[in-house]
mmCIF file of C-alpha atoms in Angstrom:
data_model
loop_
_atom_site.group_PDB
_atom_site.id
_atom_site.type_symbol
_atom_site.label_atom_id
_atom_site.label_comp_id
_atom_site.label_asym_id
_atom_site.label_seq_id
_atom_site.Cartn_x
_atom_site.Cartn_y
_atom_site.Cartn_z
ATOM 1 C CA UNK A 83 -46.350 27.628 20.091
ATOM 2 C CA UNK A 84 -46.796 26.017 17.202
ATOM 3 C CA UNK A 85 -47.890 29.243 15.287
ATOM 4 C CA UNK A 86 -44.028 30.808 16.240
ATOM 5 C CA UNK A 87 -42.283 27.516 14.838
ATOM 6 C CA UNK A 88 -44.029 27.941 11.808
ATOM 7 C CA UNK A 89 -42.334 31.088 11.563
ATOM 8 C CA UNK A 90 -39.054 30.665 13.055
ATOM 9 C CA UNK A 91 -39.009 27.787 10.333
ATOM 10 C CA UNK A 92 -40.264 30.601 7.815
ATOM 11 C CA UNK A 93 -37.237 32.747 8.330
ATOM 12 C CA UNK A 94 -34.719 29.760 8.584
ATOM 13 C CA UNK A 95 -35.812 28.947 5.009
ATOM 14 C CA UNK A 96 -35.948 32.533 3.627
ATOM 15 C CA UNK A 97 -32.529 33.329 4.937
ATOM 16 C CA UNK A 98 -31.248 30.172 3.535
ATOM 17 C CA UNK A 99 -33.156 31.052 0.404
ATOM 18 C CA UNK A 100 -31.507 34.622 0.297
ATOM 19 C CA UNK A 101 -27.731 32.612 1.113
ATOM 20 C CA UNK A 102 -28.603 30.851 -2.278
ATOM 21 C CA UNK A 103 -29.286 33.761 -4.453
ATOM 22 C CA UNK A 104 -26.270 35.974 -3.271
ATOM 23 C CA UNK A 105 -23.961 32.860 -3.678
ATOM 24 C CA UNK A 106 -25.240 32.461 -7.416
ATOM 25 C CA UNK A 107 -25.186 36.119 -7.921
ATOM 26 C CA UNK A 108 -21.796 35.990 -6.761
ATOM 27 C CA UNK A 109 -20.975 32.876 -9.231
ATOM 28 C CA UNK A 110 -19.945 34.715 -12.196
ATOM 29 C CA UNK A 111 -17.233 37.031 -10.413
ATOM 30 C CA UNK A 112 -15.984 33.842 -8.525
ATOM 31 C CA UNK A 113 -15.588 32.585 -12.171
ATOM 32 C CA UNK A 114 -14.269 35.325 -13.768
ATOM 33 C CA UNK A 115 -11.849 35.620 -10.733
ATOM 34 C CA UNK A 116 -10.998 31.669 -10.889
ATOM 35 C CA UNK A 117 -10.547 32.642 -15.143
ATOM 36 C CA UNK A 118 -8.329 35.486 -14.471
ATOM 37 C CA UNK A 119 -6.007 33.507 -11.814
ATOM 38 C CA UNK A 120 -6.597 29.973 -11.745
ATOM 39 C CA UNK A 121 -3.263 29.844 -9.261
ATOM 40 C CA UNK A 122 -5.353 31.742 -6.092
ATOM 41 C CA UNK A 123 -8.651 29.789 -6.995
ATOM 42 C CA UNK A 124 -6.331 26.456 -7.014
ATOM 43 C CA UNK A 125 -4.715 27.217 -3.845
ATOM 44 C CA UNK A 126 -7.656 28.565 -2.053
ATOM 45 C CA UNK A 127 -9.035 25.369 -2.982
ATOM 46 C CA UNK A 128 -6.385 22.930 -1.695
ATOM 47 C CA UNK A 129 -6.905 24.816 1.253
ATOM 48 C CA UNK A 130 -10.282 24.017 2.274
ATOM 49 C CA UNK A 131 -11.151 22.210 5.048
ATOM 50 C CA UNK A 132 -12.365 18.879 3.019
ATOM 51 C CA UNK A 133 -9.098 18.742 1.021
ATOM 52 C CA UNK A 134 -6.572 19.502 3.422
ATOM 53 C CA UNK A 135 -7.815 16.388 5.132
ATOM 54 C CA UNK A 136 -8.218 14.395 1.994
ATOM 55 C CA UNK A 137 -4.904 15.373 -0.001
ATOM 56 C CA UNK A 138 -2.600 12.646 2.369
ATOM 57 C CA UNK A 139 -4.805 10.366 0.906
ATOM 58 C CA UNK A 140 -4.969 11.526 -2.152
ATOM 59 C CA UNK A 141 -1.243 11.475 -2.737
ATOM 60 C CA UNK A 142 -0.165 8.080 -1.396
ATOM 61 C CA UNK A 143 -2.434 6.420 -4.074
ATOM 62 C CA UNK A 144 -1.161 8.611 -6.707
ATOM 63 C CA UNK A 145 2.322 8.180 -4.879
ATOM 64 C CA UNK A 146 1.704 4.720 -5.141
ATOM 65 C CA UNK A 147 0.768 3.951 -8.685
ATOM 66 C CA UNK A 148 3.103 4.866 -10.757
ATOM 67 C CA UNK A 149 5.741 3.129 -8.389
ATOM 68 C CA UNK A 150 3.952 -0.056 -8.980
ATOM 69 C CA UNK A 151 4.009 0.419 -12.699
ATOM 70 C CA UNK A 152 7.556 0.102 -12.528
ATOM 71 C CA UNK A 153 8.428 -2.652 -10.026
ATOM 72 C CA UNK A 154 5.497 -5.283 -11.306
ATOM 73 C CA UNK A 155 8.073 -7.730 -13.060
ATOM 74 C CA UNK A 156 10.235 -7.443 -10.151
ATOM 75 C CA UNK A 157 7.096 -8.224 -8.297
ATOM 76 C CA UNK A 158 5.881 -10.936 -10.129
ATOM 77 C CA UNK A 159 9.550 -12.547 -9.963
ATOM 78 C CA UNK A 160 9.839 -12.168 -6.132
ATOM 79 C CA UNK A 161 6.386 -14.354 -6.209
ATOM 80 C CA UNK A 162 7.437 -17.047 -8.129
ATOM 81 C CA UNK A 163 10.594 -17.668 -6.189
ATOM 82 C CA UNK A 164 8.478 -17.768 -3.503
ATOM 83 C CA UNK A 165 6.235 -20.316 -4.077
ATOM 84 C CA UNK A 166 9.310 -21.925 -5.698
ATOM 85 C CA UNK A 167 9.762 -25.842 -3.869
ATOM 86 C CA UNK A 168 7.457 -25.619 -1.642
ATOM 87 C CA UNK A 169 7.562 -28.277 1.142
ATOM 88 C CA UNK A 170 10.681 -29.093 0.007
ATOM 89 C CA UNK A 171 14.058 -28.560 1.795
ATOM 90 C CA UNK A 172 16.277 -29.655 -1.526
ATOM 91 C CA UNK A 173 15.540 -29.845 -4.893
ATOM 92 C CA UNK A 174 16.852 -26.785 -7.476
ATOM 93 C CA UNK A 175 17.488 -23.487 -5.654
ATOM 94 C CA UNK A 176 16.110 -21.386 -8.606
ATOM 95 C CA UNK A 177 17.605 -17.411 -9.040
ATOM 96 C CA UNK A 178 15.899 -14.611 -10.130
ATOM 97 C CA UNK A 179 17.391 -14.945 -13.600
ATOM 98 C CA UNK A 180 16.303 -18.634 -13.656
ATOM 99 C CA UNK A 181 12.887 -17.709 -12.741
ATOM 100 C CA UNK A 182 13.248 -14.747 -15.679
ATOM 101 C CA UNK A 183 14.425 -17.107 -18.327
ATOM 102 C CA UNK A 184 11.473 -18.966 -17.488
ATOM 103 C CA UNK A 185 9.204 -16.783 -17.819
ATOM 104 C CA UNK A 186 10.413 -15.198 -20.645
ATOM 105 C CA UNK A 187 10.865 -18.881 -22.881
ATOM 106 C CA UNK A 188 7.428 -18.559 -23.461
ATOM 107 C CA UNK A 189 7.621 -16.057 -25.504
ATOM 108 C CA UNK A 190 5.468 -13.982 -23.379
ATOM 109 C CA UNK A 191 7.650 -10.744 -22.551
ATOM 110 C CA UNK A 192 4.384 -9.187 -21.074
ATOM 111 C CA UNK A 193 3.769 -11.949 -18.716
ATOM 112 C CA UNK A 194 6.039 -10.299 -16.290
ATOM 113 C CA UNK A 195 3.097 -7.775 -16.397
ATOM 114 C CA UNK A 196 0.624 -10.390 -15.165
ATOM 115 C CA UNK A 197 -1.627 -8.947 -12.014
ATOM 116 C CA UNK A 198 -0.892 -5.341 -13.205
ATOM 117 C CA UNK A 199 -4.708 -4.542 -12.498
ATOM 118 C CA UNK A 200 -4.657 -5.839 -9.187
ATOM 119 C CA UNK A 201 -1.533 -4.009 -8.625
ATOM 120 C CA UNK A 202 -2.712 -0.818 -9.504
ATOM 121 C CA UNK A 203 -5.846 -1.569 -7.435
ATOM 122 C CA UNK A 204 -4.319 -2.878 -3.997
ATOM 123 C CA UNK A 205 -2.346 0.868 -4.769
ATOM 124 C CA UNK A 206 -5.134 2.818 -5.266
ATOM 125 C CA UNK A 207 -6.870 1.595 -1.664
ATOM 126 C CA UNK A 208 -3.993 0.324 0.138
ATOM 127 C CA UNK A 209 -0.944 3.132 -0.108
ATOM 128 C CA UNK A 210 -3.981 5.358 -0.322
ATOM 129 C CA UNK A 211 -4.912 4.166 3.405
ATOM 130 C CA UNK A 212 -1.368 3.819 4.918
ATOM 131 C CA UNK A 213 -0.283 7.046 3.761
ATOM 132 C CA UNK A 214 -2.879 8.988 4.221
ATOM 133 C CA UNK A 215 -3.641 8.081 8.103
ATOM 134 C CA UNK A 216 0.133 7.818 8.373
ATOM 135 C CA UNK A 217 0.088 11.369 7.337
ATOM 136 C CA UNK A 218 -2.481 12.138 9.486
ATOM 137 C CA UNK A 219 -1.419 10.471 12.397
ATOM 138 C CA UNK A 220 1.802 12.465 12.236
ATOM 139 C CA UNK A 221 -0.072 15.430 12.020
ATOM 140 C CA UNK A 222 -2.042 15.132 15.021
ATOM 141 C CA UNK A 223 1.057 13.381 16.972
ATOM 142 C CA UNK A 224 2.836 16.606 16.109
ATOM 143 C CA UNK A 225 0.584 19.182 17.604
ATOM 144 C CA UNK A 226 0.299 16.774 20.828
ATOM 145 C CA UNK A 227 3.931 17.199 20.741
ATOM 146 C CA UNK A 228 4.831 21.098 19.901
ATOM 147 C CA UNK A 229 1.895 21.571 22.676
ATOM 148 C CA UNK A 230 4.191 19.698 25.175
ATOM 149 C CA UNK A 231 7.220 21.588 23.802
ATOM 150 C CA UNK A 232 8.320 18.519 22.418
ATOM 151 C CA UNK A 233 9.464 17.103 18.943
ATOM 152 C CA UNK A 234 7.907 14.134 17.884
ATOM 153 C CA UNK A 235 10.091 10.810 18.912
ATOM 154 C CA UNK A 236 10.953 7.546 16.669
ATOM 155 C CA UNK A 237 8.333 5.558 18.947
ATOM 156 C CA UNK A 238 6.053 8.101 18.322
ATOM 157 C CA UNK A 239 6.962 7.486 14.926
ATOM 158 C CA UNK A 240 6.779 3.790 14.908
ATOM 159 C CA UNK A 241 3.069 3.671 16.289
ATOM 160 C CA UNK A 242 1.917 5.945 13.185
ATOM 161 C CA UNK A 243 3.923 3.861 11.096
ATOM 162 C CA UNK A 244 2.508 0.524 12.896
ATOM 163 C CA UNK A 245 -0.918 1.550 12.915
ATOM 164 C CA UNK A 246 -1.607 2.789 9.673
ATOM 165 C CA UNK A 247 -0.383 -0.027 8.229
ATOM 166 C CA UNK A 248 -2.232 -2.657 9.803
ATOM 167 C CA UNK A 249 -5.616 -0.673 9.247
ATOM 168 C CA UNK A 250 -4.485 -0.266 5.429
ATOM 169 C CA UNK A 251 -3.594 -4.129 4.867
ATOM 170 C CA UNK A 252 -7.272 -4.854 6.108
ATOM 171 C CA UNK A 253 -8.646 -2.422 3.816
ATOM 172 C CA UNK A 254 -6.387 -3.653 0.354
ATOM 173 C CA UNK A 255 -6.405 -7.738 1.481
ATOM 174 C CA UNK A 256 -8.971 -8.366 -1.346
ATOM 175 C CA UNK A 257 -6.819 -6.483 -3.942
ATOM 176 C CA UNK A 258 -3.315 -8.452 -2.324
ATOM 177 C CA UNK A 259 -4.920 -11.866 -2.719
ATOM 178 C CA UNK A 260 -6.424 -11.313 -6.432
ATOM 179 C CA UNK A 261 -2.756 -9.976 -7.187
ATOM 180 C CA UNK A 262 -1.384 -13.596 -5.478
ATOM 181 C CA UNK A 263 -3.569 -15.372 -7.770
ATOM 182 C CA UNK A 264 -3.439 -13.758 -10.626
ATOM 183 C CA UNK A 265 0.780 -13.858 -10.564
ATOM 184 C CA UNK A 266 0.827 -17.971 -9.400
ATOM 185 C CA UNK A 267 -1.940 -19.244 -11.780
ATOM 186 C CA UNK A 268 0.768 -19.547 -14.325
ATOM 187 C CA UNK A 269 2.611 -22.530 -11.884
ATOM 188 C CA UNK A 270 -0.256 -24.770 -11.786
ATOM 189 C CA UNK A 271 -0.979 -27.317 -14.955
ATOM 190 C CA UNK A 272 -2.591 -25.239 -17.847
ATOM 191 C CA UNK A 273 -6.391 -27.635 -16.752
ATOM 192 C CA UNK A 274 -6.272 -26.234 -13.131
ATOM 193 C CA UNK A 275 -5.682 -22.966 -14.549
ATOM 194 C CA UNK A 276 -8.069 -19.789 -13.339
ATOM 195 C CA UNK A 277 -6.980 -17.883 -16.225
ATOM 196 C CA UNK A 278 -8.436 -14.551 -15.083
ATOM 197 C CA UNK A 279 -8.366 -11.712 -17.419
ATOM 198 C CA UNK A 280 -8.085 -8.710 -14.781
ATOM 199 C CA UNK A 281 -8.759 -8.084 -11.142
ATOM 200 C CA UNK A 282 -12.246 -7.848 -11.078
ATOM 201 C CA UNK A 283 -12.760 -10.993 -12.642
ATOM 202 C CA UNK A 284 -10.126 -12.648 -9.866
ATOM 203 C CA UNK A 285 -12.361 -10.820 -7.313
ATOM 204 C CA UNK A 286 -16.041 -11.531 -8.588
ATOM 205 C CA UNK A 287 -14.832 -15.249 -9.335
ATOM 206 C CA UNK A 288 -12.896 -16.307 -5.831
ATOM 207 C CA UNK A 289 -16.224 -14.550 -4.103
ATOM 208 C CA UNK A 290 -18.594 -16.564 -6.313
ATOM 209 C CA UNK A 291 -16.675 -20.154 -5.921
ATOM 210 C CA UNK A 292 -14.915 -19.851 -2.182
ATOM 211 C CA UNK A 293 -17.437 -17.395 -0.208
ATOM 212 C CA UNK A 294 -16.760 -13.620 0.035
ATOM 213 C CA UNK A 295 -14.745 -14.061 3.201
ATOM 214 C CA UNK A 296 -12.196 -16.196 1.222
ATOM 215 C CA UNK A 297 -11.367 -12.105 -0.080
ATOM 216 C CA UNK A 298 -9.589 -11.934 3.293
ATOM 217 C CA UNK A 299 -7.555 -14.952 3.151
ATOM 218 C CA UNK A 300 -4.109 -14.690 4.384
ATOM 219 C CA UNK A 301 -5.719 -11.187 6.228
ATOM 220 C CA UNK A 302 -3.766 -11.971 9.329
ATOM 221 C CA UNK A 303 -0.080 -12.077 8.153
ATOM 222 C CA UNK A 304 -0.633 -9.584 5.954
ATOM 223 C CA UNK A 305 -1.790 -6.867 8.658
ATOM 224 C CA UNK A 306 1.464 -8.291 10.270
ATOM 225 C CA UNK A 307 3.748 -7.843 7.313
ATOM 226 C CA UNK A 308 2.354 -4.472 6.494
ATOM 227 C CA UNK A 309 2.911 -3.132 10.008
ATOM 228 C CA UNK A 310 6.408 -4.402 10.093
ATOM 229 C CA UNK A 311 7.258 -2.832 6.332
ATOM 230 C CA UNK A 312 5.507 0.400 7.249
ATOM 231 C CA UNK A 313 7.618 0.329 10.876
ATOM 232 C CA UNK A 314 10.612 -0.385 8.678
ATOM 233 C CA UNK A 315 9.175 2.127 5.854
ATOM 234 C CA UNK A 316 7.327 5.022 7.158
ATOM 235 C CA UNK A 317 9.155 5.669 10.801
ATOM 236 C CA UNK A 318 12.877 5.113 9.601
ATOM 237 C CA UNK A 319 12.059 6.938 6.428
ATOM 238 C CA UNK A 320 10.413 9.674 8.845
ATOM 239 C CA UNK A 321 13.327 9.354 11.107
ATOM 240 C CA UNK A 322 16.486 9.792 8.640
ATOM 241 C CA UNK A 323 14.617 12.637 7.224
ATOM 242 C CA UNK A 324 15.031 14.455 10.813
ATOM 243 C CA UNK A 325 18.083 13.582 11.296
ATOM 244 C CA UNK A 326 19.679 14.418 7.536
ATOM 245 C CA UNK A 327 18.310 17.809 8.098
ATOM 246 C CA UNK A 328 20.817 19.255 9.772
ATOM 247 C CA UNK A 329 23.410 18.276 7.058
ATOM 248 C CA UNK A 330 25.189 19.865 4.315
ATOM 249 C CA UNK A 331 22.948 17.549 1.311
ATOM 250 C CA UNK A 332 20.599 19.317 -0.923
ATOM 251 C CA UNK A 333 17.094 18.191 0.192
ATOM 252 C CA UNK A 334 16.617 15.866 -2.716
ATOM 253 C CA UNK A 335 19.861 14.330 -1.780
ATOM 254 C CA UNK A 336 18.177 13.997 2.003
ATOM 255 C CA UNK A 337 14.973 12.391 0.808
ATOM 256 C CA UNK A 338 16.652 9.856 -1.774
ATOM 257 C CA UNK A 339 19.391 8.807 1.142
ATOM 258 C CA UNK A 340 16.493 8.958 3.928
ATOM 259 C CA UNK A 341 14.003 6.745 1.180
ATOM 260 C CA UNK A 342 17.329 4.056 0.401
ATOM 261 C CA UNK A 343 17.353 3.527 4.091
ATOM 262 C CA UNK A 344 13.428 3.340 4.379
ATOM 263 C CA UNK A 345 13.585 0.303 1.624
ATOM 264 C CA UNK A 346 16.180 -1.658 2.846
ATOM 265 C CA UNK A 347 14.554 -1.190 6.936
ATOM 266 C CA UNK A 348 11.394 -2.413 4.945
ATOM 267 C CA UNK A 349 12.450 -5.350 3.651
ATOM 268 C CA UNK A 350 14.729 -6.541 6.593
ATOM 269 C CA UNK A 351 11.889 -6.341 8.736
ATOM 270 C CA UNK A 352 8.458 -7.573 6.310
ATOM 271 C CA UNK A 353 10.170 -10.395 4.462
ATOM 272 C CA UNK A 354 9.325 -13.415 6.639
ATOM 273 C CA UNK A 355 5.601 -12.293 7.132
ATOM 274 C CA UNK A 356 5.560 -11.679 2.850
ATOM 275 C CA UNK A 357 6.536 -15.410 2.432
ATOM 276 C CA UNK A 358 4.182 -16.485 4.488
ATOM 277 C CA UNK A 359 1.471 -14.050 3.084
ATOM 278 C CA UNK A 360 2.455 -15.527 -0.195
ATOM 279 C CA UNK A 361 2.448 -18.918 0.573
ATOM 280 C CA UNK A 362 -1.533 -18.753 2.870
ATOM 281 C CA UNK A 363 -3.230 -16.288 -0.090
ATOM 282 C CA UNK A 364 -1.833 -19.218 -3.028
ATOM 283 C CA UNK A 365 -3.103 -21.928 -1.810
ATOM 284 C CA UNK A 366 -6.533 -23.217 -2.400
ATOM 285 C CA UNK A 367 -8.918 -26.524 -1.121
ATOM 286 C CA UNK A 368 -7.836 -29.968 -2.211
ATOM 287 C CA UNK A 369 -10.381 -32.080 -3.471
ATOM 288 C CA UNK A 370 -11.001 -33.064 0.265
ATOM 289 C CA UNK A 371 -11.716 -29.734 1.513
ATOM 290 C CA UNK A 372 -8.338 -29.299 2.966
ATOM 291 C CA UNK A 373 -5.615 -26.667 3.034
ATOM 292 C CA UNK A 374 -2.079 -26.790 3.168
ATOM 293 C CA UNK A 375 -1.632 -24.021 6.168
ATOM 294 C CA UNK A 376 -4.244 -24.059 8.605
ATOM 295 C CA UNK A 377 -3.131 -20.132 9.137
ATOM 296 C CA UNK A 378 0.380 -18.307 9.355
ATOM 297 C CA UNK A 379 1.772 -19.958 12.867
ATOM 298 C CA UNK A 380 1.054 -23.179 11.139
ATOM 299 C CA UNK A 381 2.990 -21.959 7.543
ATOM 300 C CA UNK A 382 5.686 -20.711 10.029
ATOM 301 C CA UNK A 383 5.685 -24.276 11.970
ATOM 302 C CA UNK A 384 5.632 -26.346 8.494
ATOM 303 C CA UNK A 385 7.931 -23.713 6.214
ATOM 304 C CA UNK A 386 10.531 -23.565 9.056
ATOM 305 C CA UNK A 387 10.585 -27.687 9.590
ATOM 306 C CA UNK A 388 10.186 -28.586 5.888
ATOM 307 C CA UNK A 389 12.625 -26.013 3.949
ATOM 308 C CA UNK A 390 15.153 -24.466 6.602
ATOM 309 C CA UNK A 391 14.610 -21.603 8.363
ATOM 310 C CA UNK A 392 16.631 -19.591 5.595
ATOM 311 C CA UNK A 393 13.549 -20.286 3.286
ATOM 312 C CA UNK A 394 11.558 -17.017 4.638
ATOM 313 C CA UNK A 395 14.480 -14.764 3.449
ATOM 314 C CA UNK A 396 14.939 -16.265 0.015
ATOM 315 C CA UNK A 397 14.978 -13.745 -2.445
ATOM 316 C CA UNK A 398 16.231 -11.538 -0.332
ATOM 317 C CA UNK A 399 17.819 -9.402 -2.906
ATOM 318 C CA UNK A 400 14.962 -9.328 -4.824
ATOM 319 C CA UNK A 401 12.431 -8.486 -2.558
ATOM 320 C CA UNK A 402 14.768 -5.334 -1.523
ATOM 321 C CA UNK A 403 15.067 -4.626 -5.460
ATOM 322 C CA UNK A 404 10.844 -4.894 -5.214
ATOM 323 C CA UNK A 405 10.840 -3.006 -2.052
ATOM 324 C CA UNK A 406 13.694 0.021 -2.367
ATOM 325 C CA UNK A 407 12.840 1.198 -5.796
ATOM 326 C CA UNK A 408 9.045 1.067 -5.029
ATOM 327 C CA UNK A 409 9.163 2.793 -1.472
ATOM 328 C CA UNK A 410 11.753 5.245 -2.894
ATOM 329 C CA UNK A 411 9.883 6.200 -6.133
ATOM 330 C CA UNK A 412 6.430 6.145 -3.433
ATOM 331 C CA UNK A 413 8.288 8.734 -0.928
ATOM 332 C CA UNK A 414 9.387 10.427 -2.891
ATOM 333 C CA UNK A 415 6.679 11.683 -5.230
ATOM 334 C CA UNK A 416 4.299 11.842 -2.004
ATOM 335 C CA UNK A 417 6.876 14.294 -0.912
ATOM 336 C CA UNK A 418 6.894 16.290 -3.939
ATOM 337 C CA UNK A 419 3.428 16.019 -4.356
ATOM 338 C CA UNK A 420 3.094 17.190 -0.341
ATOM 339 C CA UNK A 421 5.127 20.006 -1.310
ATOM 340 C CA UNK A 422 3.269 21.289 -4.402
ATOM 341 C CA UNK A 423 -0.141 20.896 -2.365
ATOM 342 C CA UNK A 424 0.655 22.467 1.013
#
């Protein structure tokens, strides 16, 4: 028995073996073939297994990136008003140009830039995540459906949309809070200042001094607000685009109306769980041990009784500045960049 597993194992390896030495005999015509047209050898590439199910991912961080390039001093802006009078219901209602000017008097132009690594970072894992199993969500929700004879619903929509943003917030919290940090260390007096020089130094330090699960502080309303700006995102962005489809606009002029819409859903719907995102991933211990928030019903509770009610959508226009350019610049190059890769 043992004598014929020997020598099954014997021809496993020498067929392997041969496998080998045809596919590197083969090598230099599959280069010469790639040389000669680079388009096939590209596509047939894009077309493997492996990559069509890693290209949705793929895209949304490079969807994501260059969007957040452009919208960080909007970003960093929408922040400070945020954290702007905090337990306080009167006092100075600062503006987004008051909050500029501020900035700006120090003579610091690139301080609007301020978190830009983070940024980048909580782009590069969290769109990554939210598009991509959006994406694939969508994908498999659609050949449930066309099996059915059905087309894919808005509450199909919705769920994809609700899903893959709450797994993608868990993912990027680490990235979210550095960027929180990094954009409010400015507010505090210049002795209680962190003064981090880039994202992994926020990271490695708040790990070091608060415990690695302090990384996920805030986790909970930000799951929340990234399921209700991907609901407000993904499915009405999703949605319009089905439903512009049948009209006379160009299909850039579809995906730039459909993404307008997706922006403005997204911040109606995420601004109130942002503020108090904002508010839980700022704060840090007194000298007592104590927080401000004991977690987000309790920010709610204390925001809602202390400031107004109106306090969770101030900045409104802002935030939809932050939010409609970013989401439409996002869709819209994951679109294109869908298009060129499918």
């Amino acid at each position: 028995m043992s004598t014929q597993a020997l020598e099954a194992a014997k021809r496993k390896s020498e067929a392997v073996l041969t496998t080998a030495k045809e596919s590197l005999a083969d090598a230099p015509a599959v280069m010469k073939s790639a040389v000669e047209n680079p388009k096939k050898a590209s596509n047939d590439f894009l077309h493997t297994p492996f990559m069509r199910g890693a290209l949705p991912f793929i895209n949304g961080g490079l969807a994501g990136m260059p969007a957040t390039a452009v919208i960080q001093p909007i970003d960093m802006i929408k922040v400070r008003l945020q954290l702007a009078g905090e337990g306080v219901k009167t006092g100075p209602k600062p503006t987004p140009l008051s909050v500029t000017r501020e900035l700006l008097a120090s003579g610091k132009a690139l301080d609007l830039y301020t978190g830009l690594s983070a940024g980048l970072l909580r782009q590069a894992v969290y769109t990554t995540a939210r598009l991509g199993f959006f994406d694939t969500f969508m994908k498999s929700l659609t050949e449930r459906a066309k099996a059915k004879g059905n087309p894919v619903g808005f509450t199909e929509r919705a769920g994809a949309g609700l899903a893959a943003g709450g797994l993608a917030a868990m993912i990027g919290n680490p990235a979210d809070l550095a960027l929180i940090r990094m954009q409010s260390d400015g507010l505090k007096a210049k002795a209680a200042r962190a003064n981090y020089t880039s994202v992994v130094d926020a990271l490695t330090r708040i790990a070091k001094t608060e415990g690695v699960t302090a990384l996920w502080s805030g986790a909970y309303p930000t799951v929340v607000r990234a399921m209700a700006l991907n609901f407000g995102q993904l499915a009405f962005f999703s949605e319009a685009k089905t439903r512009l489809k049948d009209t006379s606009m160009s299909a850039r002029t579809q995906t730039l109306t459909a993404s307008a819409i997706a922006g403005f859903s997204a911040s109606f719907f995420s601004l109130p769980f942002d503020f108090v995102k904002t508010r839980l991933q700022k704060q840090t211990r007194a000298p007592d041990g104590s927080l401000p928030y004991k977690g987000m019903f309790d920010c709610f509770k204390k925001v809602a009784k202390d400031e107004g009610m109106l306090r969770f959508y101030r900045g409104f226009s802002t935030y939809y500045v932050r939010i409609a350019p970013h989401a439409m610049v996002t869709l819209i190059v994951a679109d294109w960049l869908g298009f060129i890769t499918r």
